[in-house]
RNA sequence: GGGCCGGUAGCUCAGUGGUAGAGCAUCUGACUUUUAAUCAGGUGGUCGCGGGUUCGAUCCCCGCCCGGCUCACCA
């Protein structure tokens, strides 16, 4: 038994191996303190981040480094350690990148070398020294000072495979980020994507607003809501399923270009493309129509892809998607074009209400057309595609097409077989909106729980006159999936919803360890 | 909610109707340019939980819990 194992039983049968390791590491806290460091240290002034070091000197050869003697101070999490008696190496990781550190006994103080000898994988350390290349050519820091910054008590997943258990990855995202640096890249891309959209909208004169997440009436989409309660007012409130009706109130008030990027909540199924809370961009532009937004969408998507990933062409599921080239089909055209089995329908058939009702179990021709579209076309829309002209029955907030009142001036954007955007010329006629709400109420009475509620304050706002306006929503999570190549929405949401886990027990471990 | 698949050491995974194995991690020792370091030795498991069948279950059966995929719903 080494001297730093003294002080607690060699192996108590009551302790699991995991708890034993925890106790071993906990005991090291005292030893770190004895060497003169705080186990949970203070601020550390670094000259470079690890990625900065790599970016600046990855091309510098051994002779140059020896001649220039670049001194750096850097910090990171210890990910590998190779000790060889009186010297050794470790890799430290910061911001998803690693740098090797070389520690030799005669280059640091006695206590610093002692500290190196008791570093555990997962500890956070700071290093000062000069850059050099090892015999095998790896850029490394030759340590001259070593300091301790934070103690890891739980150990790290396997160094070669990382953390693969998806349940653990989602429940303990912090551990996922430590063990799988590529996860960090996904969320960096997500952040760039959102920043790019904000930048583009700001440049075009849109202003960002925040509207209620807790709403007395829910609307703006077809979905079941979460219900909560406010005690003081003693009222039930719904977590919003969409911000749409509030944003259009603002347009009515004269905020002619508005947008909001935030969470929506829908009390529905969980799947690889659905999370109960998800992030949506909605924007509204007065004096524009859905055709304007088609063009705007293409510009937004192309530049977002470029700014987030470096290219308008992205790879998803082994295919190349080109956001620089978005196709456009009418919904009826798409049904014909992508008809799956048997002879394709004719343009006359997809306009014929009776033909549509015969080919779907939906109750209205419009719902039947959408049903056929979803069954035949959706998964085939891998390349970015705009589908336009949606039936009025499924579009209670969109303006009718002047030439065909059964259809609305609405489009959706599809990519990788997923809907990623929805836009339309907004219905601004209050009396027509009243009729649409009443149509929704009738659908609700037929058992459609997701049909709209009547929102009289919204009607009142329209009665003051909303300018002709077009609006659009873009699903940020799904767009992130496509731009980062992730197949599950849980891989682009940092903390996806899971059932809560049971008792963890770590407080008891700490209690026991600290009482020893 | 339905269907299918999975849960074995801290992690990544084998495996068997006779109460379990590997690699990594961890511990001990050696090693002053290693890098999935190496070498030698050791520790470590209520085989998800509960029932049943059986002389005997981690394995077979039933139920439950947790997760993944998928269908439905939806974006």
Short mmCIF file of C-alpha atoms (C1' of nucleotides) in Angstrom, two decimals, chain A residues 2 11 17-18 21 24 28 82-87 89 91 100 104 106 134-136 138 158-160 162 164-165 167 171 222 268 272 274-275 278 419 450 478 490 499, chain B residues 1 6-13 23-38 42-46 65-75:
data_model
loop_
_atom_site.label_atom_id
_atom_site.label_comp_id
_atom_site.label_asym_id
_atom_site.label_seq_id
_atom_site.Cartn_x
_atom_site.Cartn_y
_atom_site.Cartn_z
CA UNK A 2 1.41 3.37 -0.92
CA UNK A 11 -10.98 -2.75 0.84
CA UNK A 17 -15.42 -0.59 -6.80
CA UNK A 18 -16.80 2.63 -8.12
CA UNK A 21 -12.24 4.76 -6.71
CA UNK A 24 -9.22 7.06 -3.52
CA UNK A 28 -5.93 12.74 -3.04
CA UNK A 82 2.03 8.19 -19.48
CA UNK A 83 4.44 8.15 -16.59
CA UNK A 84 7.97 6.76 -17.01
CA UNK A 85 9.75 7.00 -13.72
CA UNK A 86 11.47 10.35 -13.65
CA UNK A 87 9.56 11.86 -16.58
CA UNK A 89 3.66 12.89 -20.68
CA UNK A 91 -2.50 15.20 -22.82
CA UNK A 100 0.67 17.00 -25.03
CA UNK A 104 10.55 15.79 -16.42
CA UNK A 106 14.71 17.96 -13.40
CA UNK A 134 9.01 15.20 -29.51
CA UNK A 135 11.07 12.56 -31.29
CA UNK A 136 7.93 11.41 -33.06
CA UNK A 138 4.18 15.81 -31.76
CA UNK A 158 -12.85 4.61 -21.77
CA UNK A 159 -10.16 6.64 -23.50
CA UNK A 160 -10.39 4.87 -26.83
CA UNK A 162 -15.26 7.46 -25.38
CA UNK A 164 -21.08 5.48 -26.31
CA UNK A 165 -24.09 4.74 -24.12
CA UNK A 167 -28.64 7.28 -22.36
CA UNK A 171 -28.39 12.36 -19.08
CA UNK A 222 -51.91 22.66 -34.47
CA UNK A 268 -46.83 15.29 -28.13
CA UNK A 272 -35.72 11.33 -33.57
CA UNK A 274 -39.49 15.67 -32.17
CA UNK A 275 -38.63 16.99 -28.73
CA UNK A 278 -37.86 22.85 -29.48
CA UNK A 419 -40.21 19.82 -42.75
CA UNK A 450 -55.29 20.19 -32.11
CA UNK A 478 -33.99 20.27 -37.52
CA UNK A 490 -31.51 14.69 -29.28
CA UNK A 499 -37.60 10.21 -17.96
"C1'" G B 1 -49.48 4.18 -27.14
"C1'" G B 6 -30.97 -3.73 -25.99
"C1'" G B 7 -29.51 -3.37 -20.35
"C1'" U B 8 -23.17 -8.32 -17.96
"C1'" A B 9 -16.98 -4.66 -13.92
"C1'" G B 10 -16.46 2.71 -13.68
"C1'" C B 11 -16.15 2.66 -19.53
"C1'" U B 12 -16.19 -0.41 -24.33
"C1'" C B 13 -17.79 -5.24 -25.08
"C1'" G B 23 -9.40 -4.52 -23.13
"C1'" C B 24 -9.25 0.27 -20.97
"C1'" A B 25 -9.62 2.57 -16.19
"C1'" U B 26 -7.96 1.60 -11.05
"C1'" C B 27 -3.96 -0.31 -7.35
"C1'" U B 28 1.54 -2.10 -6.63
"C1'" G B 29 6.47 -2.27 -8.90
"C1'" A B 30 10.03 -0.89 -13.17
"C1'" C B 31 11.07 2.87 -16.82
"C1'" U B 32 13.95 10.73 -18.41
"C1'" U B 33 10.84 11.62 -25.85
"C1'" U B 34 5.89 8.36 -24.68
"C1'" U B 35 1.39 8.64 -27.39
"C1'" A B 36 -4.56 3.08 -27.62
"C1'" A B 37 3.13 3.82 -24.02
"C1'" U B 38 5.37 -0.82 -22.54
"C1'" G B 42 -3.12 -7.36 -8.05
"C1'" U B 43 -8.23 -5.43 -7.01
"C1'" G B 44 -12.93 -5.16 -8.98
"C1'" G B 45 -19.68 -8.03 -10.61
"C1'" U B 46 -26.56 -8.38 -6.06
"C1'" C B 65 -38.26 -0.31 -15.03
"C1'" C B 66 -34.82 2.38 -18.27
"C1'" G B 67 -33.06 3.28 -23.15
"C1'" G B 68 -32.62 2.89 -28.70
"C1'" C B 69 -34.95 2.25 -33.48
"C1'" U B 70 -39.60 2.30 -35.83
"C1'" C B 71 -45.03 3.10 -36.64
"C1'" A B 72 -48.88 6.32 -35.04
"C1'" C B 73 -49.30 11.71 -33.58
"C1'" C B 74 -46.66 15.99 -34.82
"C1'" A B 75 -42.76 20.30 -36.50
#
